[in-house]
């Protein structure tokens, strides 16, 4: 390190949302930095920042995320504090991150990716096939809603917002027969007691960047850049480069149901992607392989093919 390392007297401030999962991700970041530089954990300060998306009234209202302002609901206040210098780095769930960052910020550090699969969560059922005709299922994800209706148009899908604990509480109250959560979140929270069944990616392609933690910094902060480079996981970065290029070229908002997953086998990257109508009535998908270094271009090219295949009327709901 060319710059002074943080210390208990002058800690590195790590910004995060206050949900249990967000805190678990911030603690993992802190612990990896602590180990990489042989520093006590007191050399790092976890700074909890309440975002618009954490507003209790908005969560309880169970309105679709796109109606409330999209993914930026979970990042705006954190990024403002990062730009102002109140915090030094920010830890995010990558599937919640907009594809563009504000001027002055960089998102170029990723921790090793967790399990990318979705989980079917129900105290009495283990799969969609177990649900009776017209069953009520809960999800806050536009992607999952469209995928579910594509496979089971008979289902009644209700809005299910909130963190893992909130959604499980709603399930226990009988608001729905099942819900769907990212397996990565359950694993990071060590919630092995949750009645969750992993869903193969062939059955439900996950959200772009699902299971990945990203760390954001100021672009002119050389100390943070040097420290974060020590914990950056290159493979996760290569996979996300393809997935987020695909998302960016298609639609970086929360208004379109989009799924995408890049996987590596040696030096070969496989990219799968799909875009759906919100009502699940139509899905357009693609599956390609190519060299790792071509990942971002593969993502853009796949998006272009799907847009051409979709035609003008596919996005008429917007």
Coordinates of N, CA, C and O in Angstrom, one line a residue, residues 126-275:
X126 N -43.2 -28.0 -2.4 CA -41.8 -28.0 -2.7 C -41.5 -27.6 -4.2 O -40.4 -27.4 -4.6
X127 N -42.6 -27.3 -5.0 CA -42.4 -26.9 -6.4 C -43.7 -26.3 -6.9 O -44.8 -26.5 -6.3
X128 N -43.6 -25.6 -8.0 CA -44.8 -25.1 -8.7 C -45.8 -26.2 -9.0 O -47.0 -26.0 -9.0
X129 N -45.3 -27.4 -9.4 CA -46.2 -28.5 -9.8 C -47.1 -28.9 -8.6 O -48.1 -29.4 -8.8
X130 N -46.7 -28.6 -7.4 CA -47.5 -28.9 -6.2 C -48.6 -28.0 -6.0 O -49.5 -28.3 -5.2
X131 N -48.6 -26.8 -6.6 CA -49.6 -25.8 -6.4 C -50.9 -26.1 -7.1 O -50.9 -26.5 -8.3
X132 N -52.0 -26.0 -6.5 CA -53.3 -26.2 -7.1 C -53.7 -25.1 -8.1 O -53.0 -24.0 -8.1
X133 N -54.6 -25.4 -9.0 CA -55.1 -24.4 -9.9 C -55.5 -23.1 -9.2 O -56.2 -23.2 -8.2
X134 N -55.0 -22.0 -9.7 CA -55.4 -20.7 -9.1 C -54.8 -20.3 -7.8 O -55.2 -19.4 -7.1
X135 N -53.8 -21.0 -7.4 CA -53.1 -20.8 -6.1 C -52.5 -19.3 -6.1 O -52.1 -18.8 -7.2
X136 N -52.4 -18.8 -4.9 CA -51.9 -17.4 -4.7 C -50.4 -17.5 -4.4 O -50.0 -18.2 -3.5
X137 N -49.6 -16.9 -5.2 CA -48.1 -16.9 -4.9 C -47.7 -15.4 -4.8 O -48.3 -14.5 -5.4
X138 N -46.7 -15.2 -4.0 CA -46.2 -13.8 -3.7 C -44.8 -13.6 -4.2 O -43.9 -14.4 -4.0
X139 N -44.6 -12.4 -4.9 CA -43.3 -12.0 -5.3 C -43.3 -10.5 -5.6 O -44.3 -10.0 -6.1
X140 N -42.2 -9.9 -5.4 CA -42.0 -8.5 -5.7 C -41.2 -8.3 -7.0 O -41.0 -7.2 -7.4
X141 N -40.8 -9.4 -7.6 CA -40.0 -9.3 -8.8 C -40.8 -9.4 -10.1 O -41.6 -10.3 -10.3
X142 N -40.6 -8.4 -10.9 CA -41.3 -8.4 -12.2 C -40.9 -9.6 -13.0 O -41.7 -10.2 -13.8
X143 N -39.6 -9.9 -13.0 CA -39.0 -11.1 -13.7 C -39.7 -12.4 -13.2 O -40.2 -13.2 -14.0
X144 N -39.7 -12.6 -11.9 CA -40.3 -13.9 -11.4 C -41.8 -13.9 -11.7 O -42.3 -15.0 -12.1
X145 N -42.5 -12.8 -11.6 CA -43.9 -12.8 -11.9 C -44.1 -13.3 -13.4 O -45.0 -14.1 -13.6
X146 N -43.4 -12.7 -14.3 CA -43.5 -13.0 -15.7 C -43.2 -14.5 -16.0 O -43.8 -15.2 -16.7
X147 N -42.1 -15.0 -15.4 CA -41.7 -16.3 -15.5 C -42.7 -17.3 -15.0 O -43.0 -18.3 -15.6
X148 N -43.3 -17.0 -13.8 CA -44.3 -17.8 -13.2 C -45.5 -17.9 -14.1 O -46.1 -19.0 -14.4
X149 N -46.0 -16.8 -14.6 CA -47.2 -16.7 -15.4 C -47.0 -17.4 -16.7 O -47.9 -17.9 -17.4
X150 N -45.7 -17.4 -17.2 CA -45.4 -18.0 -18.5 C -45.6 -19.6 -18.3 O -46.0 -20.2 -19.3
X151 N -45.2 -20.1 -17.2 CA -45.3 -21.5 -16.9 C -46.6 -21.9 -16.3 O -47.1 -23.0 -16.6
X152 N -47.2 -21.1 -15.5 CA -48.5 -21.4 -14.9 C -49.4 -20.2 -14.9 O -49.6 -19.4 -14.0
X153 N -50.0 -19.9 -16.1 CA -50.9 -18.8 -16.2 C -52.1 -18.8 -15.3 O -52.8 -17.8 -15.2
X154 N -52.4 -19.9 -14.7 CA -53.5 -20.0 -13.8 C -53.3 -19.4 -12.4 O -54.2 -19.1 -11.7
X155 N -52.0 -19.2 -12.1 CA -51.7 -18.7 -10.8 C -52.1 -17.2 -10.6 O -52.1 -16.4 -11.5
X156 N -52.4 -16.9 -9.3 CA -52.7 -15.5 -9.0 C -51.4 -15.0 -8.3 O -51.1 -15.4 -7.2
X157 N -50.8 -14.0 -8.9 CA -49.5 -13.5 -8.3 C -49.8 -12.1 -7.6 O -50.3 -11.2 -8.2
X158 N -49.4 -12.1 -6.3 CA -49.6 -10.9 -5.5 C -48.3 -10.3 -5.2 O -47.3 -11.0 -5.1
X159 N -48.3 -8.9 -5.0 CA -47.0 -8.2 -4.7 C -46.5 -8.6 -3.3 O -47.3 -8.6 -2.3
X160 N -45.2 -8.8 -3.2 CA -44.6 -9.3 -1.9 C -43.3 -8.5 -1.7 O -42.3 -9.0 -2.1
X161 N -43.3 -7.4 -1.1 CA -42.1 -6.6 -0.9 C -41.6 -6.7 0.5 O -42.2 -7.2 1.4
X162 N -40.3 -6.3 0.6 CA -39.6 -6.3 1.9 C -38.4 -7.2 1.9 O -38.2 -7.9 0.9
X163 N -37.7 -7.2 3.0 CA -36.5 -8.1 3.1 C -36.9 -9.5 3.3 O -38.1 -9.8 3.4
X164 N -35.9 -10.4 3.5 CA -36.2 -11.8 3.6 C -37.1 -12.0 4.8 O -38.1 -12.8 4.7
X165 N -36.9 -11.4 5.9 CA -37.7 -11.7 7.1 C -39.1 -11.2 6.9 O -40.1 -11.9 7.4
X166 N -39.3 -10.0 6.3 CA -40.6 -9.5 6.0 C -41.4 -10.4 5.2 O -42.6 -10.7 5.4
X167 N -40.8 -10.9 4.1 CA -41.5 -11.8 3.2 C -41.9 -13.1 3.9 O -43.0 -13.7 3.6
X168 N -41.0 -13.7 4.7 CA -41.3 -14.9 5.4 C -42.5 -14.7 6.4 O -43.3 -15.6 6.6
X169 N -42.5 -13.5 7.0 CA -43.6 -13.2 7.9 C -44.9 -13.2 7.1 O -45.9 -13.7 7.6
X170 N -44.9 -12.6 6.0 CA -46.2 -12.5 5.2 C -46.6 -13.9 4.8 O -47.8 -14.2 4.7
X171 N -45.6 -14.8 4.4 CA -45.9 -16.1 4.1 C -46.6 -16.9 5.2 O -47.6 -17.6 5.1
X172 N -46.0 -16.6 6.4 CA -46.6 -17.3 7.6 C -48.0 -16.8 8.0 O -48.8 -17.5 8.6
X173 N -48.3 -15.6 7.5 CA -49.6 -15.0 7.8 C -50.7 -15.5 6.7 O -51.8 -15.1 6.8
X174 N -50.2 -16.3 5.8 CA -51.1 -16.8 4.8 C -51.5 -15.9 3.7 O -52.5 -16.1 3.0
X175 N -50.7 -14.9 3.4 CA -51.0 -13.9 2.3 C -50.8 -14.7 1.0 O -51.5 -14.3 0.0
X176 N -50.0 -15.7 1.0 CA -49.8 -16.5 -0.2 C -49.3 -17.9 0.2 O -48.9 -18.1 1.3
X177 N -49.4 -18.8 -0.8 CA -49.0 -20.2 -0.5 C -47.5 -20.4 -0.6 O -47.0 -21.3 0.0
X178 N -46.9 -19.6 -1.4 CA -45.4 -19.7 -1.6 C -44.9 -18.3 -2.0 O -45.6 -17.4 -2.4
X179 N -43.6 -18.2 -1.9 CA -42.9 -17.0 -2.4 C -41.6 -17.5 -3.0 O -41.2 -18.7 -2.9
X180 N -40.8 -16.6 -3.5 CA -39.5 -16.9 -4.1 C -38.4 -16.0 -3.6 O -38.6 -14.8 -3.5
X181 N -37.3 -16.5 -3.2 CA -36.2 -15.8 -2.7 C -34.9 -16.2 -3.4 O -34.8 -17.3 -3.9
X182 N -33.9 -15.3 -3.5 CA -32.6 -15.7 -4.0 C -31.9 -16.6 -3.0 O -31.8 -16.3 -1.8
X183 N -31.5 -17.7 -3.5 CA -30.8 -18.7 -2.6 C -29.6 -18.1 -1.9 O -29.2 -18.4 -0.8
X184 N -28.9 -17.2 -2.7 CA -27.7 -16.5 -2.1 C -28.0 -15.8 -0.8 O -27.2 -15.8 0.1
X185 N -29.1 -15.1 -0.7 CA -29.5 -14.4 0.5 C -29.7 -15.3 1.7 O -29.3 -15.1 2.8
X186 N -30.4 -16.4 1.4 CA -30.6 -17.4 2.5 C -29.3 -18.0 2.9 O -29.1 -18.2 4.1
X187 N -28.4 -18.3 2.0 CA -27.1 -18.8 2.4 C -26.3 -17.8 3.2 O -25.7 -18.2 4.2
X188 N -26.3 -16.6 2.8 CA -25.5 -15.6 3.5 C -26.0 -15.3 4.9 O -25.3 -14.9 5.8
X189 N -27.3 -15.5 5.0 CA -27.9 -15.3 6.4 C -28.0 -16.6 7.2 O -28.5 -16.6 8.3
X190 N -27.4 -17.7 6.6 CA -27.4 -19.0 7.3 C -28.8 -19.4 7.7 O -29.0 -19.9 8.8
X191 N -29.7 -19.2 6.8 CA -31.1 -19.5 7.1 C -31.5 -20.9 6.6 O -32.4 -21.1 5.7
X192 N -30.8 -21.9 7.0 CA -31.0 -23.3 6.6 C -32.3 -23.8 7.0 O -32.8 -24.9 6.5
X193 N -33.0 -23.2 8.0 CA -34.3 -23.7 8.5 C -35.5 -23.2 7.6 O -36.6 -23.6 7.8
X194 N -35.2 -22.3 6.7 CA -36.3 -21.8 5.8 C -36.7 -23.0 4.9 O -35.8 -23.6 4.3
X195 N -38.0 -23.2 4.7 CA -38.5 -24.3 3.8 C -38.3 -23.9 2.4 O -39.3 -23.6 1.7
X196 N -37.1 -24.0 1.9 CA -36.7 -23.5 0.5 C -36.2 -24.7 -0.3 O -35.4 -25.5 0.1
X197 N -36.7 -24.7 -1.6 CA -36.2 -25.7 -2.5 C -35.6 -25.0 -3.7 O -36.2 -24.2 -4.4
X198 N -34.3 -25.2 -4.0 CA -33.6 -24.6 -5.1 C -34.3 -24.9 -6.4 O -34.7 -26.0 -6.6
X199 N -34.4 -23.9 -7.3 CA -35.0 -24.1 -8.6 C -33.8 -24.1 -9.6 O -33.0 -23.1 -9.7
X200 N -33.7 -25.2 -10.4 CA -32.7 -25.2 -11.5 C -32.8 -24.0 -12.4 O -33.9 -23.5 -12.7
X201 N -31.6 -23.5 -12.8 CA -31.6 -22.3 -13.7 C -32.3 -22.6 -15.1 O -32.7 -21.7 -15.7
X202 N -32.4 -23.9 -15.4 CA -33.1 -24.2 -16.7 C -34.6 -24.0 -16.5 O -35.3 -23.8 -17.5
X203 N -35.1 -24.0 -15.3 CA -36.5 -23.8 -15.0 C -36.8 -22.4 -14.7 O -37.9 -21.9 -15.0
X204 N -35.9 -21.7 -14.1 CA -36.1 -20.3 -13.8 C -34.7 -19.6 -13.9 O -33.9 -19.6 -13.0
X205 N -34.5 -18.9 -15.0 CA -33.3 -18.2 -15.2 C -33.2 -17.0 -14.2 O -34.2 -16.2 -14.1
X206 N -32.1 -16.8 -13.5 CA -32.1 -15.8 -12.4 C -32.0 -14.4 -13.0 O -31.8 -14.1 -14.2
X207 N -32.1 -13.4 -12.1 CA -31.9 -12.0 -12.4 C -30.4 -11.8 -12.8 O -29.5 -12.5 -12.3
X208 N -30.2 -10.8 -13.6 CA -28.8 -10.4 -13.9 C -28.1 -10.1 -12.6 O -28.6 -9.3 -11.8
X209 N -26.9 -10.6 -12.5 CA -26.0 -10.4 -11.3 C -26.5 -10.9 -10.0 O -26.0 -10.6 -8.9
X210 N -27.5 -11.8 -10.0 CA -28.0 -12.4 -8.8 C -26.9 -13.2 -8.1 O -26.1 -13.9 -8.7
X211 N -26.8 -13.0 -6.8 CA -25.8 -13.7 -6.0 C -24.5 -13.0 -5.8 O -23.6 -13.5 -5.2
X212 N -24.4 -11.8 -6.5 CA -23.1 -11.1 -6.5 C -23.2 -9.9 -5.6 O -24.2 -9.2 -5.6
X213 N -22.1 -9.6 -4.9 CA -21.9 -8.4 -4.1 C -20.9 -7.5 -4.8 O -19.8 -7.9 -5.2
X214 N -21.3 -6.2 -5.0 CA -20.5 -5.2 -5.6 C -20.1 -4.2 -4.6 O -20.8 -3.8 -3.7
X215 N -18.9 -3.6 -4.8 CA -18.4 -2.6 -3.9 C -18.1 -1.3 -4.7 O -17.3 -1.4 -5.7
X216 N -18.7 -0.2 -4.3 CA -18.6 1.0 -5.1 C -17.6 2.0 -4.3 O -17.6 2.0 -3.1
X217 N -16.9 2.8 -5.1 CA -16.0 3.8 -4.5 C -16.0 5.1 -5.3 O -16.5 5.1 -6.4
X218 N -15.3 6.1 -4.7 CA -15.1 7.3 -5.5 C -14.0 7.0 -6.5 O -13.0 6.4 -6.2
X219 N -14.2 7.6 -7.7 CA -13.2 7.3 -8.8 C -11.9 7.9 -8.5 O -10.8 7.4 -9.1
X220 N -11.8 8.9 -7.7 CA -10.5 9.6 -7.4 C -9.9 9.1 -6.1 O -8.9 9.7 -5.6
X221 N -10.4 8.0 -5.5 CA -9.9 7.5 -4.2 C -8.9 6.4 -4.5 O -9.3 5.2 -4.6
X222 N -7.7 6.7 -4.6 CA -6.7 5.7 -4.9 C -6.4 4.7 -3.8 O -6.1 3.5 -4.0
X223 N -6.6 5.1 -2.5 CA -6.4 4.2 -1.4 C -7.5 3.1 -1.5 O -7.2 1.9 -1.4
X224 N -8.8 3.5 -1.6 CA -9.8 2.6 -1.7 C -9.6 1.6 -2.9 O -9.9 0.4 -2.8
X225 N -9.2 2.2 -4.0 CA -9.0 1.4 -5.2 C -7.9 0.3 -5.0 O -8.1 -0.9 -5.3
X226 N -6.8 0.7 -4.3 CA -5.8 -0.3 -4.0 C -6.2 -1.3 -3.0 O -5.9 -2.5 -3.2
X227 N -7.0 -0.9 -2.0 CA -7.4 -1.9 -1.1 C -8.4 -2.9 -1.7 O -8.4 -4.1 -1.5
X228 N -9.3 -2.4 -2.4 CA -10.4 -3.2 -3.0 C -9.8 -4.2 -4.1 O -10.4 -5.3 -4.2
X229 N -8.8 -3.8 -4.7 CA -8.2 -4.7 -5.7 C -7.7 -6.0 -5.1 O -7.6 -7.0 -5.7
X230 N -7.4 -5.9 -3.8 CA -6.9 -7.1 -3.1 C -8.0 -8.1 -2.8 O -7.7 -9.3 -2.6
X231 N -9.3 -7.7 -2.9 CA -10.3 -8.7 -2.6 C -11.2 -8.9 -3.8 O -12.2 -9.6 -3.7
X232 N -10.9 -8.3 -4.9 CA -11.7 -8.4 -6.1 C -11.7 -9.8 -6.7 O -10.6 -10.4 -6.8
X233 N -12.8 -10.4 -7.0 CA -12.9 -11.7 -7.6 C -13.1 -11.6 -9.1 O -14.1 -11.2 -9.6
X234 N -12.0 -11.9 -9.8 CA -12.0 -11.7 -11.3 C -13.0 -12.4 -12.0 O -13.7 -11.9 -13.0
X235 N -13.3 -13.7 -11.7 CA -14.2 -14.5 -12.4 C -15.6 -13.9 -12.3 O -16.4 -13.9 -13.3
X236 N -16.0 -13.5 -11.1 CA -17.3 -12.8 -10.9 C -17.4 -11.6 -11.8 O -18.4 -11.3 -12.4
X237 N -16.3 -10.8 -11.8 CA -16.3 -9.6 -12.7 C -16.5 -9.9 -14.1 O -17.2 -9.2 -14.9
X238 N -15.9 -11.0 -14.6 CA -16.0 -11.4 -16.0 C -17.4 -11.8 -16.3 O -18.0 -11.5 -17.4
X239 N -18.0 -12.6 -15.4 CA -19.4 -13.0 -15.6 C -20.4 -11.8 -15.6 O -21.3 -11.7 -16.5
X240 N -20.2 -10.9 -14.7 CA -21.1 -9.7 -14.6 C -20.9 -8.8 -15.8 O -21.8 -8.1 -16.2
X241 N -19.7 -8.7 -16.3 CA -19.5 -7.9 -17.5 C -20.4 -8.3 -18.6 O -21.0 -7.4 -19.3
X242 N -20.5 -9.6 -18.9 CA -21.4 -10.1 -19.9 C -22.9 -9.8 -19.6 O -23.7 -9.3 -20.4
X243 N -23.3 -10.1 -18.3 CA -24.7 -10.0 -17.9 C -25.1 -8.6 -17.9 O -26.2 -8.2 -18.4
X244 N -24.3 -7.7 -17.4 CA -24.7 -6.3 -17.3 C -24.7 -5.6 -18.6 O -25.4 -4.6 -18.9
X245 N -23.8 -6.0 -19.5 CA -23.8 -5.5 -20.9 C -25.1 -5.8 -21.6 O -25.7 -5.0 -22.3
X246 N -25.5 -7.1 -21.4 CA -26.8 -7.6 -21.9 C -28.0 -6.7 -21.3 O -28.8 -6.3 -22.1
X247 N -28.0 -6.5 -20.0 CA -29.0 -5.7 -19.4 C -29.1 -4.3 -19.9 O -30.1 -3.7 -20.2
X248 N -27.9 -3.7 -20.0 CA -27.8 -2.3 -20.4 C -28.3 -2.1 -21.8 O -29.1 -1.2 -22.1
X249 N -28.0 -3.0 -22.7 CA -28.4 -2.9 -24.1 C -29.9 -3.2 -24.3 O -30.5 -2.7 -25.2
X250 N -30.5 -4.0 -23.3 CA -31.9 -4.3 -23.4 C -32.7 -3.2 -22.8 O -33.6 -2.6 -23.4
X251 N -32.5 -3.0 -21.5 CA -33.3 -2.1 -20.7 C -32.8 -2.1 -19.3 O -33.0 -3.0 -18.5
X252 N -32.1 -1.0 -18.9 CA -31.6 -1.0 -17.5 C -32.5 -0.6 -16.4 O -32.1 -0.5 -15.3
X253 N -33.8 -0.5 -16.7 CA -34.7 -0.1 -15.7 C -35.4 -1.3 -15.1 O -35.0 -2.4 -15.3
X254 N -36.4 -1.1 -14.3 CA -37.2 -2.1 -13.6 C -38.5 -2.4 -14.4 O -39.4 -3.1 -13.9
X255 N -38.6 -1.9 -15.6 CA -39.9 -1.9 -16.3 C -40.0 -3.2 -17.2 O -41.1 -3.4 -17.7
X256 N -38.9 -3.9 -17.4 CA -39.0 -5.0 -18.3 C -38.5 -6.3 -17.6 O -37.5 -6.3 -17.0
X257 N -39.3 -7.4 -17.7 CA -38.8 -8.6 -17.1 C -37.6 -9.2 -17.9 O -37.8 -9.7 -19.0
X258 N -36.5 -9.2 -17.3 CA -35.2 -9.7 -17.9 C -34.5 -10.6 -17.0 O -34.4 -10.4 -15.8
X259 N -34.0 -11.7 -17.6 CA -33.2 -12.7 -16.8 C -31.9 -12.9 -17.6 O -31.9 -12.8 -18.9
X260 N -30.8 -13.2 -16.9 CA -29.6 -13.4 -17.6 C -28.6 -14.1 -16.7 O -28.5 -13.8 -15.5
X261 N -27.8 -15.0 -17.3 CA -26.8 -15.7 -16.5 C -25.6 -16.1 -17.3 O -25.7 -16.7 -18.4
X262 N -24.4 -15.7 -16.9 CA -23.1 -16.0 -17.5 C -22.4 -17.1 -16.6 O -22.3 -16.9 -15.4
X263 N -21.9 -18.1 -17.2 CA -21.2 -19.2 -16.5 C -19.9 -19.4 -17.2 O -19.8 -19.4 -18.5
X264 N -18.8 -19.8 -16.5 CA -17.5 -20.0 -17.1 C -17.1 -21.5 -17.0 O -17.4 -22.1 -16.0
X265 N -16.6 -22.0 -18.0 CA -16.0 -23.3 -18.1 C -14.6 -23.2 -18.7 O -14.4 -23.1 -19.9
X266 N -13.6 -23.0 -17.8 CA -12.3 -22.7 -18.3 C -12.2 -21.3 -18.9 O -12.6 -20.3 -18.2
X267 N -11.9 -21.2 -20.1 CA -11.8 -19.9 -20.8 C -13.0 -19.6 -21.7 O -13.1 -18.6 -22.4
X268 N -14.0 -20.5 -21.6 CA -15.2 -20.3 -22.4 C -16.4 -19.8 -21.5 O -16.6 -20.4 -20.4
X269 N -17.1 -18.8 -22.0 CA -18.2 -18.3 -21.2 C -19.5 -18.6 -22.0 O -19.6 -18.5 -23.2
X270 N -20.4 -19.1 -21.2 CA -21.8 -19.4 -21.7 C -22.7 -18.3 -21.2 O -22.8 -18.1 -20.0
X271 N -23.5 -17.7 -22.0 CA -24.4 -16.6 -21.7 C -25.8 -17.0 -22.1 O -26.0 -17.3 -23.3
X272 N -26.7 -17.0 -21.1 CA -28.1 -17.2 -21.4 C -28.9 -16.0 -21.0 O -28.6 -15.4 -20.0
X273 N -29.9 -15.7 -21.8 CA -30.7 -14.5 -21.5 C -32.1 -14.7 -22.0 O -32.4 -15.4 -23.0
X274 N -33.0 -14.0 -21.4 CA -34.4 -14.0 -21.8 C -35.1 -12.7 -21.4 O -34.7 -12.0 -20.4
X275 N -36.1 -12.3 -22.2 CA -36.9 -11.1 -22.0 C -38.3 -11.6 -22.1 O -38.7 -12.4 -23.0

